[in-house]
Coordinates of C-alpha atoms in Angstrom, one line a residue:
X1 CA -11.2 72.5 46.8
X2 CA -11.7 76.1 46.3
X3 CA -9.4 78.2 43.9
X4 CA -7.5 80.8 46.8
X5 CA -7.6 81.7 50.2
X6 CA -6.9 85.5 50.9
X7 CA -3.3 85.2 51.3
X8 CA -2.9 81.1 50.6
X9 CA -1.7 79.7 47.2
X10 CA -3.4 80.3 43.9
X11 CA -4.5 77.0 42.6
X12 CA -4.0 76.2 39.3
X13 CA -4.6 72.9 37.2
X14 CA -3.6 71.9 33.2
X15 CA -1.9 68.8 31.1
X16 CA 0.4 67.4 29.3
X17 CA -2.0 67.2 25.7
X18 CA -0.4 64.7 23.5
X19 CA -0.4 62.9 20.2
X20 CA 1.7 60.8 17.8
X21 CA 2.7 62.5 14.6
X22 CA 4.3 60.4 11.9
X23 CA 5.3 57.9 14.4
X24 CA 6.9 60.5 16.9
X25 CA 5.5 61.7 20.5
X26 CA 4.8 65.6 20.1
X27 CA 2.6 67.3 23.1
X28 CA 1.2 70.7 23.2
X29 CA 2.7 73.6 24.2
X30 CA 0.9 77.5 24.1
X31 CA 2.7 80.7 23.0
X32 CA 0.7 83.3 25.5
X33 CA 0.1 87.1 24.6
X34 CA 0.3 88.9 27.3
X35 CA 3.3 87.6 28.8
X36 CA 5.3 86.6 25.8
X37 CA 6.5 82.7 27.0
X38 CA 5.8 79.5 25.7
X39 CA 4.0 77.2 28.7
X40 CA 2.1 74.1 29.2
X41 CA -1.5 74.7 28.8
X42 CA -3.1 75.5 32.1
X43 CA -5.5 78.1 34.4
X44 CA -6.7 78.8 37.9
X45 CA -9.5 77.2 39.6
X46 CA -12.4 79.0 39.5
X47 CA -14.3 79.0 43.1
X48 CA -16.3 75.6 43.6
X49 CA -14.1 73.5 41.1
X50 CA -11.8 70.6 41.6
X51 CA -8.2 70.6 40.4
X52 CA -9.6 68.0 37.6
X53 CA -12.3 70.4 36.2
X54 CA -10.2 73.4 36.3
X55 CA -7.2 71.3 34.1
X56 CA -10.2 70.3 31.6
X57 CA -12.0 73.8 31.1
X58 CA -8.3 75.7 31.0
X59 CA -7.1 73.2 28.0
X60 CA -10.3 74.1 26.2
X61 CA -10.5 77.3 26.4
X62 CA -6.9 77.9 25.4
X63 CA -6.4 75.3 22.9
X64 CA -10.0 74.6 21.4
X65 CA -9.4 70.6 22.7
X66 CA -12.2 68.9 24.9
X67 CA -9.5 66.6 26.2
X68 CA -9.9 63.6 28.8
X69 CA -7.5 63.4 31.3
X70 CA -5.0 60.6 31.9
X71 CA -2.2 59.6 34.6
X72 CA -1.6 62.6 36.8
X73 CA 1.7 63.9 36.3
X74 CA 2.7 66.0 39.8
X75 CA 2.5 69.2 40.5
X76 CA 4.4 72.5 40.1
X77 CA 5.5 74.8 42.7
X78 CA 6.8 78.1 42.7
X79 CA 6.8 81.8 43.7
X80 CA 4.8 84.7 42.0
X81 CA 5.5 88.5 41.8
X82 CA 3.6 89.4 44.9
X83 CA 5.0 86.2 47.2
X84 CA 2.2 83.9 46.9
X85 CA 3.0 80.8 46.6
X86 CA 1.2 78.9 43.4
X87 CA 0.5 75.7 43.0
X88 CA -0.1 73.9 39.2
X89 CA -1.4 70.3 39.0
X90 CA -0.7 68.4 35.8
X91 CA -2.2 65.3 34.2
X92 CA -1.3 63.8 30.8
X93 CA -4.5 64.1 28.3
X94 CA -4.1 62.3 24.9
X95 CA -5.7 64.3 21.8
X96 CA -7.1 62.1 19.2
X97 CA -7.6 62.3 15.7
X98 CA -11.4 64.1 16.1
X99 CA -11.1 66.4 18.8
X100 CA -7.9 68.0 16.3
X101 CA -10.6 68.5 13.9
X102 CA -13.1 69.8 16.2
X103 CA -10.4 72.2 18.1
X104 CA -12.2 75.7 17.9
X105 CA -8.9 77.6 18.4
X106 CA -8.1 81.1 17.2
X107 CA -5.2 83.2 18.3
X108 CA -7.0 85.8 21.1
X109 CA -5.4 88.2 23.8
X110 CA -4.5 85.5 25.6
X111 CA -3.1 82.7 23.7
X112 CA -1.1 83.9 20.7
X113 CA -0.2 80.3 19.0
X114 CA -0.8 76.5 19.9
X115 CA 2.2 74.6 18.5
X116 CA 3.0 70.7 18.6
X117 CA 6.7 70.0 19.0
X118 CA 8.7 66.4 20.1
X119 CA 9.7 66.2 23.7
X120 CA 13.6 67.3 22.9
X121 CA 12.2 70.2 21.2
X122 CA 9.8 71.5 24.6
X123 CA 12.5 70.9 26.9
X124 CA 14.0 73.5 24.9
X125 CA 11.1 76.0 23.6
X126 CA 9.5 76.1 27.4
X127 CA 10.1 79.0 29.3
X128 CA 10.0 77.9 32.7
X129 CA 12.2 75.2 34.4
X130 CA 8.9 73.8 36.3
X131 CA 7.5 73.1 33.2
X132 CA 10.6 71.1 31.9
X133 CA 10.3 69.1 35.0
X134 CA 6.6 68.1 34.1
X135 CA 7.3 67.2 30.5
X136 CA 10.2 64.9 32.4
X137 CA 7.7 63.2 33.9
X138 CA 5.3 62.8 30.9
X139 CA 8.7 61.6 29.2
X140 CA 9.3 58.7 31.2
X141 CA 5.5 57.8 30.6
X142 CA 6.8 57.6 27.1
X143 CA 10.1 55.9 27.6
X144 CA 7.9 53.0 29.4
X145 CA 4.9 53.1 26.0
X146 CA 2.4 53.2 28.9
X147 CA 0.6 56.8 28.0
X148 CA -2.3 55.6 26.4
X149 CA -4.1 55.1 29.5
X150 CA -7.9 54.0 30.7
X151 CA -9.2 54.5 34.8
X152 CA -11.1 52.4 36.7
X153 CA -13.2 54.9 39.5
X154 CA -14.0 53.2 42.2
X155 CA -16.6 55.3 44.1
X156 CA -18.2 54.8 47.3
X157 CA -22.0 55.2 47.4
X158 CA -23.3 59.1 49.3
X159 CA -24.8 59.2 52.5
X160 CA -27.5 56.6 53.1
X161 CA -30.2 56.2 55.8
X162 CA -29.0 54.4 58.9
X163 CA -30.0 50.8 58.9
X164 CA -31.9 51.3 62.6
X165 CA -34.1 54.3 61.2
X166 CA -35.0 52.0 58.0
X167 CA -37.5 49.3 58.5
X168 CA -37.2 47.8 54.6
X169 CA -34.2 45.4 53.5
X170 CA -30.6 47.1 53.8
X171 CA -29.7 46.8 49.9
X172 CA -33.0 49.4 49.8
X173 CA -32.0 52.4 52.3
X174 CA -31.8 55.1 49.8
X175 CA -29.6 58.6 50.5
X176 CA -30.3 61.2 52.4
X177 CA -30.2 64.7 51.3
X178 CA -26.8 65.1 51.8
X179 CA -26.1 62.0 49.9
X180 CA -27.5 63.2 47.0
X181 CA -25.9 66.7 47.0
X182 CA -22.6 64.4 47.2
X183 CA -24.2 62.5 44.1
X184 CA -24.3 65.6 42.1
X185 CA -21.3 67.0 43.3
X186 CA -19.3 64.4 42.0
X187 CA -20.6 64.6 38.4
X188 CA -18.2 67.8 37.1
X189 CA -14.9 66.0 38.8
X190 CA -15.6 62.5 37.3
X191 CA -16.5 63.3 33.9
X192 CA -13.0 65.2 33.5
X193 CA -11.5 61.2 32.7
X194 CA -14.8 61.1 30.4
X195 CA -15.8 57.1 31.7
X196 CA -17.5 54.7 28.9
X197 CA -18.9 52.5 31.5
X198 CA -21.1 52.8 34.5
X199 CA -21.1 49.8 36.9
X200 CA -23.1 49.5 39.8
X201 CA -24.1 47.3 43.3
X202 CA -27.5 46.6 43.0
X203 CA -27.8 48.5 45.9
X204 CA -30.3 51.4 46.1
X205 CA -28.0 53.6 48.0
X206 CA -25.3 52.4 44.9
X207 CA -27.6 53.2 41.9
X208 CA -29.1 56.4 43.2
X209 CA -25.7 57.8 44.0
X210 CA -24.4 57.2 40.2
X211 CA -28.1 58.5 38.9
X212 CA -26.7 61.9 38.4
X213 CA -23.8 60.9 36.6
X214 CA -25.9 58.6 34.1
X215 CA -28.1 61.4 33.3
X216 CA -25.3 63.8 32.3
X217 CA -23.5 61.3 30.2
X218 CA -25.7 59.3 28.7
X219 CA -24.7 56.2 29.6
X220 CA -26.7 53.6 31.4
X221 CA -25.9 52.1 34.5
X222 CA -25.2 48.3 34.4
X223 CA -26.1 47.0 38.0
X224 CA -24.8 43.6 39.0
X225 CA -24.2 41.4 42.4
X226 CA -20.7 41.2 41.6
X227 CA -20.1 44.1 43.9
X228 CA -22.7 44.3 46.4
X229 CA -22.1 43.9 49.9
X230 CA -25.0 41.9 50.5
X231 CA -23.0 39.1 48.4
X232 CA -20.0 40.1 49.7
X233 CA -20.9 39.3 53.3
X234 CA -22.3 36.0 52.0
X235 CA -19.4 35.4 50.8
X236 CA -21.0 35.0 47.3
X237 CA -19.5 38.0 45.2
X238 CA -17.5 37.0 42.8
X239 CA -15.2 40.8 42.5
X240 CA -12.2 39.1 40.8
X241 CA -14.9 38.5 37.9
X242 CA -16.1 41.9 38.0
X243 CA -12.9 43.3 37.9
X244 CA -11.4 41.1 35.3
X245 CA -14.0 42.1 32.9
X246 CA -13.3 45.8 33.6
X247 CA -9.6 45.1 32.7
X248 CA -10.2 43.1 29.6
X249 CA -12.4 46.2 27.9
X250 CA -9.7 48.5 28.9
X251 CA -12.6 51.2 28.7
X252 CA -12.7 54.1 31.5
X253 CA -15.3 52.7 34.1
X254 CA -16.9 54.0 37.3
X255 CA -17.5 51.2 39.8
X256 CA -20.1 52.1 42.7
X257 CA -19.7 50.1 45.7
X258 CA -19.5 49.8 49.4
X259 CA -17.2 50.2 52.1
X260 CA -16.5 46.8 52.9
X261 CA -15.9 46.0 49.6
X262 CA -13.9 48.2 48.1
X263 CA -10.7 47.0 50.0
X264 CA -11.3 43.6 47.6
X265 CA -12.0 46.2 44.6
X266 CA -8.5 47.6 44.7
X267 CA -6.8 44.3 45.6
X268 CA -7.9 43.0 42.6
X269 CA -7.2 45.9 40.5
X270 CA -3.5 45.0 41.6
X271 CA -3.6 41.4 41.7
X272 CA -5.2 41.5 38.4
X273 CA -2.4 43.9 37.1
X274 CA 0.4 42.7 38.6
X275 CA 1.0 45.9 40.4
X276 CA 3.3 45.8 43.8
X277 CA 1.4 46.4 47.1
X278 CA 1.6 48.9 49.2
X279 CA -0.1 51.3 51.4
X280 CA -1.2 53.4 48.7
X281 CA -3.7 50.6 47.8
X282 CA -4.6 50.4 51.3
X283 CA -5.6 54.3 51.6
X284 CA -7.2 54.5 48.3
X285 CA -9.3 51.8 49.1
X286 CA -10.6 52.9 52.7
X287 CA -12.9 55.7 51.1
X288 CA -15.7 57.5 53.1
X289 CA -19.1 57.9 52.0
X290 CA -19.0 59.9 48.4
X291 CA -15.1 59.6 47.7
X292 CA -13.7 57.7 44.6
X293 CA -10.4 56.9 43.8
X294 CA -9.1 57.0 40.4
X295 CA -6.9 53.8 39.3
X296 CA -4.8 54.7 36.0
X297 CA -3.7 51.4 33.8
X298 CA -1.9 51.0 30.4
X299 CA -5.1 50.5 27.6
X300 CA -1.7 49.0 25.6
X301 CA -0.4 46.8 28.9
X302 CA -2.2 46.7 31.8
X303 CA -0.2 44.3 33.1
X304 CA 2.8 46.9 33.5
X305 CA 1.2 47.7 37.0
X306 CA -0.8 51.2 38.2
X307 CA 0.3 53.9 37.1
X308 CA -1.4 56.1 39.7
X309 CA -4.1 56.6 41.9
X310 CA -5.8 60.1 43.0
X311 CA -7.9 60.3 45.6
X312 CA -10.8 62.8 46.0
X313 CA -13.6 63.5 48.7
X314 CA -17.0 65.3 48.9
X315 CA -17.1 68.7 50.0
X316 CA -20.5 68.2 51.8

Protein backbone atom coordinates (compact mmCIF):
# COMPACT_ATOMS: atom_id res chain seq x y z
CA UNK A 1 0.00 0.00 0.00
CA UNK A 2 1.95 2.72 -1.41
CA UNK A 3 1.25 6.51 -0.41
CA UNK A 4 -0.02 8.14 -4.16
CA UNK A 5 -0.24 7.23 -7.59
CA UNK A 6 0.51 10.17 -10.08
CA UNK A 7 -2.96 11.37 -10.37
CA UNK A 8 -4.80 8.75 -7.73
CA UNK A 9 -5.72 9.72 -4.02
CA UNK A 10 -3.25 10.89 -1.52
CA UNK A 11 -3.25 8.44 1.31
CA UNK A 12 -3.34 9.50 4.58
CA UNK A 13 -3.71 7.58 8.01
CA UNK A 14 -4.08 9.12 11.96
CA UNK A 15 -6.37 8.38 15.37
CA UNK A 16 -8.58 9.24 17.56
CA UNK A 17 -5.79 9.53 20.84
CA UNK A 18 -7.64 9.31 23.96
CA UNK A 19 -7.72 9.42 27.70
CA UNK A 20 -9.83 9.79 30.83
CA UNK A 21 -9.41 13.01 32.70
CA UNK A 22 -11.04 13.31 36.07
CA UNK A 23 -13.45 10.73 35.14
CA UNK A 24 -14.44 12.35 31.65
CA UNK A 25 -13.52 11.04 27.96
CA UNK A 26 -11.15 13.92 26.38
CA UNK A 27 -9.15 12.89 22.96
CA UNK A 28 -6.62 14.87 21.21
CA UNK A 29 -6.97 17.26 18.85
CA UNK A 30 -3.85 19.51 17.12
CA UNK A 31 -3.89 23.26 16.38
CA UNK A 32 -1.64 23.26 12.97
CA UNK A 33 0.61 26.30 11.93
CA UNK A 34 0.62 26.55 8.66
CA UNK A 35 -2.96 26.28 7.98
CA UNK A 36 -4.47 27.81 11.03
CA UNK A 37 -7.36 24.81 11.85
CA UNK A 38 -7.73 22.59 14.59
CA UNK A 39 -7.73 18.68 13.20
CA UNK A 40 -7.38 15.15 14.27
CA UNK A 41 -3.81 14.13 14.41
CA UNK A 42 -2.82 12.52 11.13
CA UNK A 43 -0.16 12.48 7.90
CA UNK A 44 0.43 10.91 4.49
CA UNK A 45 1.88 7.63 3.86
CA UNK A 46 5.19 7.74 3.10
CA UNK A 47 6.14 5.30 -0.02
CA UNK A 48 6.40 1.48 1.31
CA UNK A 49 4.17 2.02 4.46
CA UNK A 50 0.84 0.57 5.44
CA UNK A 51 -2.09 2.79 6.43
CA UNK A 52 -1.24 1.32 10.13
CA UNK A 53 2.39 2.63 10.17
CA UNK A 54 1.69 5.79 8.61
CA UNK A 55 -1.30 6.51 11.55
CA UNK A 56 1.50 5.53 14.28
CA UNK A 57 4.65 7.63 12.89
CA UNK A 58 2.10 10.81 12.04
CA UNK A 59 0.74 10.77 15.87
CA UNK A 60 4.27 10.83 17.08
CA UNK A 61 5.70 13.12 15.26
CA UNK A 62 2.99 15.69 15.78
CA UNK A 63 2.01 15.03 19.28
CA UNK A 64 5.28 13.52 20.91
CA UNK A 65 2.81 10.08 21.79
CA UNK A 66 4.16 6.52 20.75
CA UNK A 67 0.62 5.40 20.73
CA UNK A 68 -0.85 1.75 20.05
CA UNK A 69 -3.57 1.57 17.91
CA UNK A 70 -7.06 0.34 18.73
CA UNK A 71 -10.53 -0.37 16.88
CA UNK A 72 -10.40 1.19 13.42
CA UNK A 73 -12.70 4.01 13.24
CA UNK A 74 -13.43 4.48 9.11
CA UNK A 75 -12.11 6.57 6.90
CA UNK A 76 -12.44 10.17 5.59
CA UNK A 77 -13.10 11.27 2.21
CA UNK A 78 -12.84 14.42 0.56
CA UNK A 79 -11.60 16.79 -2.12
CA UNK A 80 -8.30 18.87 -2.15
CA UNK A 81 -7.37 22.17 -3.80
CA UNK A 82 -6.01 20.64 -6.88
CA UNK A 83 -9.03 17.81 -7.37
CA UNK A 84 -7.42 14.89 -5.89
CA UNK A 85 -9.26 13.02 -4.16
CA UNK A 86 -7.78 12.18 -0.41
CA UNK A 87 -8.29 9.49 1.55
CA UNK A 88 -7.71 9.56 5.74
CA UNK A 89 -7.94 6.34 7.72
CA UNK A 90 -8.58 6.56 11.39
CA UNK A 91 -8.19 4.18 14.41
CA UNK A 92 -8.86 4.99 18.09
CA UNK A 93 -5.27 4.87 20.12
CA UNK A 94 -5.69 5.20 23.94
CA UNK A 95 -2.79 7.38 25.64
CA UNK A 96 -1.81 6.14 29.09
CA UNK A 97 -0.53 7.60 31.99
CA UNK A 98 3.48 7.13 30.79
CA UNK A 99 3.56 7.83 27.23
CA UNK A 100 1.93 11.62 28.59
CA UNK A 101 5.00 11.82 30.47
CA UNK A 102 7.32 10.69 27.87
CA UNK A 103 5.44 12.88 25.01
CA UNK A 104 8.50 14.90 23.48
CA UNK A 105 6.14 17.64 22.03
CA UNK A 106 7.17 21.25 21.35
CA UNK A 107 5.18 23.68 19.31
CA UNK A 108 7.24 23.58 15.58
CA UNK A 109 6.17 24.92 12.07
CA UNK A 110 3.87 22.52 11.86
CA UNK A 111 1.97 21.84 14.90
CA UNK A 112 1.28 25.09 16.87
CA UNK A 113 -0.55 23.40 20.15
CA UNK A 114 -1.83 19.79 21.20
CA UNK A 115 -4.91 20.35 23.35
CA UNK A 116 -7.24 17.69 25.18
CA UNK A 117 -10.84 18.65 25.20
CA UNK A 118 -14.36 16.37 25.93
CA UNK A 119 -16.09 15.01 22.86
CA UNK A 120 -18.97 18.04 23.07
CA UNK A 121 -16.12 20.35 23.09
CA UNK A 122 -14.22 18.74 19.54
CA UNK A 123 -17.40 18.50 17.80
CA UNK A 124 -17.25 22.05 18.20
CA UNK A 125 -13.34 23.27 18.11
CA UNK A 126 -12.78 20.93 14.76
CA UNK A 127 -12.53 22.60 11.72
CA UNK A 128 -13.64 20.22 9.31
CA UNK A 129 -17.04 18.35 9.13
CA UNK A 130 -15.07 14.93 8.24
CA UNK A 131 -13.43 15.12 11.24
CA UNK A 132 -16.71 15.57 13.32
CA UNK A 133 -17.95 12.50 11.68
CA UNK A 134 -14.85 10.40 12.95
CA UNK A 135 -15.06 11.70 16.54
CA UNK A 136 -18.92 10.39 15.97
CA UNK A 137 -17.74 7.29 15.55
CA UNK A 138 -15.17 7.18 18.41
CA UNK A 139 -18.28 8.55 20.39
CA UNK A 140 -20.45 5.75 20.08
CA UNK A 141 -17.24 3.57 21.10
CA UNK A 142 -17.75 5.56 24.27
CA UNK A 143 -21.41 5.58 24.66
CA UNK A 144 -21.09 1.52 24.59
CA UNK A 145 -17.63 1.74 27.51
CA UNK A 146 -15.95 -0.65 24.89
CA UNK A 147 -12.73 1.71 23.98
CA UNK A 148 -10.27 0.20 25.98
CA UNK A 149 -9.53 -2.44 23.52
CA UNK A 150 -6.92 -5.57 23.05
CA UNK A 151 -6.46 -7.59 19.29
CA UNK A 152 -5.97 -10.90 18.67
CA UNK A 153 -3.74 -11.21 15.07
CA UNK A 154 -4.29 -14.10 13.53
CA UNK A 155 -1.60 -14.50 10.90
CA UNK A 156 -1.04 -17.04 8.40
CA UNK A 157 2.49 -18.51 8.13
CA UNK A 158 4.73 -16.96 4.57
CA UNK A 159 5.47 -19.03 1.73
CA UNK A 160 6.72 -22.48 2.53
CA UNK A 161 8.33 -25.25 0.47
CA UNK A 162 5.85 -27.50 -1.37
CA UNK A 163 5.24 -30.71 0.37
CA UNK A 164 6.31 -32.85 -3.04
CA UNK A 165 9.86 -30.87 -3.31
CA UNK A 166 10.37 -31.65 0.65
CA UNK A 167 11.40 -35.08 1.58
CA UNK A 168 11.39 -34.42 5.68
CA UNK A 169 8.00 -34.38 7.77
CA UNK A 170 5.44 -31.56 6.69
CA UNK A 171 5.39 -29.62 10.23
CA UNK A 172 9.38 -29.04 9.04
CA UNK A 173 9.12 -27.43 5.40
CA UNK A 174 10.65 -24.14 6.16
CA UNK A 175 9.87 -20.78 3.79
CA UNK A 176 11.14 -19.88 0.90
CA UNK A 177 12.74 -16.73 0.09
CA UNK A 178 9.77 -15.00 -0.56
CA UNK A 179 8.27 -16.29 2.68
CA UNK A 180 10.66 -14.69 4.53
CA UNK A 181 10.64 -11.27 2.76
CA UNK A 182 6.77 -11.63 3.72
CA UNK A 183 8.02 -12.46 7.37
CA UNK A 184 9.82 -9.21 7.55
CA UNK A 185 7.49 -7.26 5.79
CA UNK A 186 4.92 -7.78 8.19
CA UNK A 187 6.91 -6.67 11.24
CA UNK A 188 6.40 -2.43 10.80
CA UNK A 189 2.34 -3.14 10.18
CA UNK A 190 1.94 -5.51 13.23
CA UNK A 191 3.79 -3.73 15.79
CA UNK A 192 1.53 -0.50 15.18
CA UNK A 193 -1.20 -2.56 17.80
CA UNK A 194 2.17 -3.13 19.90
CA UNK A 195 1.12 -7.22 20.73
CA UNK A 196 2.27 -8.59 24.43
CA UNK A 197 2.13 -12.11 23.23
CA UNK A 198 3.58 -14.19 20.51
CA UNK A 199 1.76 -17.55 19.87
CA UNK A 200 2.86 -20.02 17.60
CA UNK A 201 2.01 -23.77 15.60
CA UNK A 202 4.87 -25.70 16.31
CA UNK A 203 5.27 -25.69 12.78
CA UNK A 204 8.60 -24.69 11.20
CA UNK A 205 7.05 -22.75 8.44
CA UNK A 206 4.85 -21.05 11.69
CA UNK A 207 7.88 -20.19 13.90
CA UNK A 208 10.20 -18.99 11.20
CA UNK A 209 7.52 -16.72 9.87
CA UNK A 210 6.97 -14.90 13.43
CA UNK A 211 11.08 -15.00 13.99
CA UNK A 212 11.32 -11.48 12.65
CA UNK A 213 8.74 -10.11 14.71
CA UNK A 214 10.20 -11.78 18.04
CA UNK A 215 13.53 -10.23 17.36
CA UNK A 216 12.16 -6.70 17.06
CA UNK A 217 10.02 -6.86 20.06
CA UNK A 218 11.47 -8.73 22.38
CA UNK A 219 9.11 -11.08 23.15
CA UNK A 220 9.48 -14.75 22.81
CA UNK A 221 7.47 -16.98 20.88
CA UNK A 222 5.41 -19.52 22.85
CA UNK A 223 4.86 -22.48 20.42
CA UNK A 224 2.10 -25.02 21.22
CA UNK A 225 -0.05 -27.88 19.36
CA UNK A 226 -3.03 -26.11 20.12
CA UNK A 227 -2.95 -24.61 16.63
CA UNK A 228 -1.14 -26.78 14.37
CA UNK A 229 -2.50 -28.36 11.52
CA UNK A 230 -0.95 -31.48 12.01
CA UNK A 231 -3.37 -31.79 15.27
CA UNK A 232 -5.93 -30.19 13.61
CA UNK A 233 -6.20 -32.94 10.86
CA UNK A 234 -5.97 -35.50 13.65
CA UNK A 235 -8.60 -34.06 14.99
CA UNK A 236 -6.54 -33.63 18.20
CA UNK A 237 -6.25 -29.62 18.51
CA UNK A 238 -7.84 -28.38 21.07
CA UNK A 239 -8.32 -24.28 19.42
CA UNK A 240 -11.26 -23.48 21.76
CA UNK A 241 -8.50 -23.83 24.58
CA UNK A 242 -6.06 -21.84 22.83
CA UNK A 243 -8.36 -19.23 22.14
CA UNK A 244 -9.98 -19.16 25.50
CA UNK A 245 -6.72 -18.52 27.15
CA UNK A 246 -6.02 -15.68 24.69
CA UNK A 247 -9.42 -14.08 25.72
CA UNK A 248 -9.00 -14.45 29.47
CA UNK A 249 -5.40 -12.39 29.47
CA UNK A 250 -7.10 -9.79 27.41
CA UNK A 251 -3.38 -8.95 26.23
CA UNK A 252 -2.78 -8.03 22.40
CA UNK A 253 -1.59 -11.49 20.85
CA UNK A 254 -0.40 -12.64 17.41
CA UNK A 255 -1.52 -16.17 16.67
CA UNK A 256 0.51 -17.92 13.71
CA UNK A 257 -1.21 -20.61 12.14
CA UNK A 258 -2.34 -22.39 9.04
CA UNK A 259 -4.82 -22.26 6.44
CA UNK A 260 -7.01 -24.89 7.45
CA UNK A 261 -7.18 -23.79 10.71
CA UNK A 262 -7.74 -20.56 10.88
CA UNK A 263 -11.51 -20.81 9.86
CA UNK A 264 -11.78 -22.66 13.60
CA UNK A 265 -9.47 -19.58 14.86
CA UNK A 266 -12.00 -17.04 14.09
CA UNK A 267 -15.03 -19.19 14.92
CA UNK A 268 -13.93 -19.31 18.22
CA UNK A 269 -12.97 -15.80 18.59
CA UNK A 270 -16.81 -15.27 18.00
CA UNK A 271 -18.18 -18.23 19.72
CA UNK A 272 -16.03 -17.37 22.59
CA UNK A 273 -17.25 -13.67 22.47
CA UNK A 274 -20.57 -13.98 21.77
CA UNK A 275 -20.21 -12.01 18.52
CA UNK A 276 -22.98 -12.56 15.63
CA UNK A 277 -21.81 -14.44 12.54
CA UNK A 278 -21.49 -13.36 9.41
CA UNK A 279 -19.44 -13.26 6.31
CA UNK A 280 -17.01 -10.91 7.70
CA UNK A 281 -15.72 -13.89 9.89
CA UNK A 282 -15.83 -15.94 6.87
CA UNK A 283 -13.41 -13.51 4.75
CA UNK A 284 -11.14 -12.72 7.56
CA UNK A 285 -10.59 -16.07 8.20
CA UNK A 286 -9.74 -17.41 4.48
CA UNK A 287 -6.24 -15.60 4.58
CA UNK A 288 -3.50 -16.40 1.95
CA UNK A 289 -0.04 -17.11 2.74
CA UNK A 290 1.48 -13.99 4.92
CA UNK A 291 -1.96 -12.10 5.65
CA UNK A 292 -3.29 -11.52 9.19
CA UNK A 293 -6.36 -10.25 10.31
CA UNK A 294 -6.76 -8.12 13.19
CA UNK A 295 -9.74 -9.05 15.72
CA UNK A 296 -10.49 -5.92 18.09
CA UNK A 297 -12.34 -7.00 21.67
CA UNK A 298 -13.34 -5.00 24.71
CA UNK A 299 -10.12 -5.54 27.46
CA UNK A 300 -13.33 -4.28 29.95
CA UNK A 301 -16.12 -6.87 28.13
CA UNK A 302 -15.14 -8.99 25.68
CA UNK A 303 -18.22 -10.58 25.71
CA UNK A 304 -19.89 -7.34 24.09
CA UNK A 305 -18.92 -9.05 20.68
CA UNK A 306 -16.01 -7.84 17.86
CA UNK A 307 -15.65 -4.68 17.46
CA UNK A 308 -13.84 -4.96 14.10
CA UNK A 309 -11.66 -6.83 12.02
CA UNK A 310 -8.99 -5.37 9.32
CA UNK A 311 -7.62 -7.32 6.97
CA UNK A 312 -4.12 -6.97 5.47
CA UNK A 313 -1.97 -8.85 2.77
CA UNK A 314 1.71 -9.09 1.81
CA UNK A 315 2.93 -7.03 -0.84
CA UNK A 316 5.45 -9.76 -2.14
Amino acid sequence: MSAVLPNGPVYAAGAVCWRLIDGKMNVLLVHRTVYGDVTIPKGKVDPGETMPQTAVREIEEETGLAVALGVPLGESRYSLGNGREKVVQYWAAEVHPAEIQRSTFVPNSEIAAIEWVTIKKARSYLSYAQDVEIIDAFAELADRGVTTTFALIALRHGKAVTGSSWAGPDSTRPLTERGVAQAVELVPTVTAWRPRRIVSSTATRCVTTVAPLAATTGIPIKRTELFSQDAFEQGVADVRAGIGKRIRSRKTAVICSHGPVLPEILHEIALATGSTFGLYIEEASHLDIGSFSVVHLSRENPSAGILGIETYRPSV
